[in-house]
Amino acid sequence: MLNALKVRWAQGYQTVDHIRQVELNQRFRGLPVIESRACPEDCQACVEVCPSQAIQLSPVRIDLGKCIFCPDCSKVCPAEKIHFTPDYHLSCNEREGLVVGSQTQHPAVKTEERIKQIFGRSLKLRSVSAGGCNGCEMELNALANVNFDMGRFGIEFTASPRHADGLVLTGPISENMAPALQATFDAIPSPKIVIAVGACGISGGVFAASPALDRRFLEKIPVDLYIPGCPPHPLTFLNGLLDLLGKKYS
Amino acid sequence: MKQHWLQTGNGKAVSCKQIPSLPSLEFNSALAEALENKKRVVSWFGMESGSDIRVFAVCSDTSHSALWVTATMFEAEQRSFPSLASRFPAVHLFECELYEQHGLLPENHPWLKPVRFEHGRKHSLGMHDYPFFPMDGAEVHEVGVGPVHAGVIEPGHFRFQCHGETVFHLEIQLGYQHRGLESLFLQKPLLRQAALAESITGDTSIGHVWAYAQAMEGLTGVTPPERAQWLRVIALELERLAMHIGDLGALSGDIAFLPGLSVYGRLRTEVINTSMALSGSRFGRGLIRPGGVVYDVDSQFLAEYLPRMLTHVEKDMDGINEMLIESPSVIPRLEHTGLLSTAVASEIGVVGFVARSSGIAMDSRHDHPYGGYVFLKSRMGAIPTFRWGDVEARTKLRIAEAKQSIQLIWLSLIHLNDQSSISMPCTTDQIQPDSLVVSMVEGWRGEVVHCVVTGPNRETLRYKIKDPSFHNWFGLAQALRNNGISDFPLCNKSFNLSYSGFDL
């Protein structure tokens, strides 16, 4: 009994209150910042080393929908043009908005009035991992722990697609999983939203060149929210969703 | 042994020309002889060159840290070999894989099932044609679950053959996560595949990328600096600690022991945030690269951050462990559930903490030491094991291993000296042509094995990956027999196997 009290006492209050302003460890690789200074002539070092073809040159731009936030490009650049910052506000509702350069705007999520009206107070999500490596899946599970406690915002994962308002897609969509992904989406009653999570879900990530994928699902179904990362930090997911739903919080 | 096998070691490259090339039947009897002499098949895979298929086998000899390799060649018209699976069930899945990947038919295989429905597979079965074991009887019924499960979890299909609530047989159909990983490893320069290795399975990022990096270092003859070796040990043990703690929380949730769910959940966050402070990623990604590590740590991390986290997590973990073990609602729920006896476990060849929970002392940190573990081996003490093989044993073993990980991190901290270098250059022209390297790392689930074969122009001819889940899924199916079907989630959590690591 005494031990149980000690355990409870040690647990204290663990919930992250101000999820908008939390400062992550300086080493966390979030939003890449690209300096405007010129590249050395004919240099392609970052493009060659990028494991997911996320970088375009002249000018240098990084597609966060493909980027796996590894340190490799920042380490090879002779001009030190690229460095990662601990900024985890990366979500966007436009695919093009995920491409960042030295002059582009910070990726942002616009609140959609229709989505806010329908799902603003309660949003139940069905997750489908279609070839995901369990990185994104573990971070989505972490959203339910005592630290992030996503349920307090009325957002939860649900067991049945019939009870869901939206689909959360992780993984590059393996051809073996593509039919089940479609069936799960079809089972969710309309109106419904689709959220693509992680480099794999958004673009195929490091697997994009594999012939064992079948990404035709995303050719037919529009995505309402893109959440980049490999895997995305739970705070990236949570902030993106709260922005989409237009939730007031401080 | 000696004339049929070439001796090698963990992470050591050998020239393919030195590997014996046996006639097919002799290869089979060499394997059978090794298995009879208590050796274990660590890897057994094919490699296509034109119409020929070269098959390699790797055996482990734990008594003196040796690995043994041999090979055979299947020419164009020869596409079958006598199966060993009836005599040695531990190799049944290797044979199924050879059939699926290369069309080499194991004759008289007792259980020739699809493995993962590979892209470009040599059998014609589709995901919908899986040949489930049928069972007849008036009161027998079938329960099918998946591929999409209730939680946020990877997909797989479970087919339970039940009599009332009791499971007679469970068959697990995998392959939904198949991304064609082994062929992706051939598409780019070998030394640039670290990120792919980290994505084999996200929960074992460090285990797999270390196995990859060690293979690269074996092929290039580069030895990473000592400081990098210790930082790798810290990263791997943080991964093990985080996964064991996280699973203890998930197990607690399954049996409605809610203090466990919330306390272990919070402790896991502290551990993976430490991985983030080390590597910039909560899963340790971006840290390990061929030749060493990318990030160094500063004195503040070593003198304050890490020791504070270790002390704090260990203290709070001890408290919740004690509460878990002593709660009257917990242990009776776990004991005798999901039994995997020592006899069955060794017959089917499970590995890692599942094997150790069933009384089999095996651990590649101990048996095939690498990096910092060469030094730590003598300080690790005996490999912790439990005899019973039930959920209780697997739970208690994870508690013991989590504590051991903390001790290993403390020991590593003592040895992180002031050497400034953390990486040595690894370049393509250093890669040994025509070579094979076998690289083993003890991930938190068990041994992660990467085998790489290079060609005459230093190109990659084969990249074979084996996650511990390759062996252990069959262990879960066995453990479910004669259990209530409602015990499945609990048994499943106690194993927590990888779908993506198996499906590749």
CSV table of C-alpha atoms in Angstrom, one decimal, chain B residues 249-261 324 327 329-330 333 490:
chain,number,residue,atom,x,y,z
B,249,GLY,CA,2.9,-0.6,-20.0
B,250,ALA,CA,1.0,-2.2,-22.9
B,251,LEU,CA,0.8,-5.5,-21.0
B,252,SER,CA,-0.5,-3.6,-17.9
B,253,GLY,CA,-3.1,-1.9,-20.1
B,254,ASP,CA,-4.3,-5.3,-21.4
B,255,ILE,CA,-5.0,-6.7,-18.0
B,256,ALA,CA,-6.5,-3.4,-16.7
B,257,PHE,CA,-3.6,-2.6,-14.4
B,258,LEU,CA,-3.9,1.1,-15.1
B,259,PRO,CA,-1.1,2.4,-12.8
B,260,GLY,CA,1.3,0.4,-15.0
B,261,LEU,CA,-0.1,1.8,-18.2
B,324,LEU,CA,3.0,-4.9,-10.6
B,327,SER,CA,-0.7,-6.8,-7.2
B,329,SER,CA,-4.8,-9.0,-10.0
B,330,VAL,CA,-1.6,-9.3,-12.0
B,333,ARG,CA,-3.4,-13.5,-14.8
B,490,LEU,CA,-1.9,-10.6,-23.7
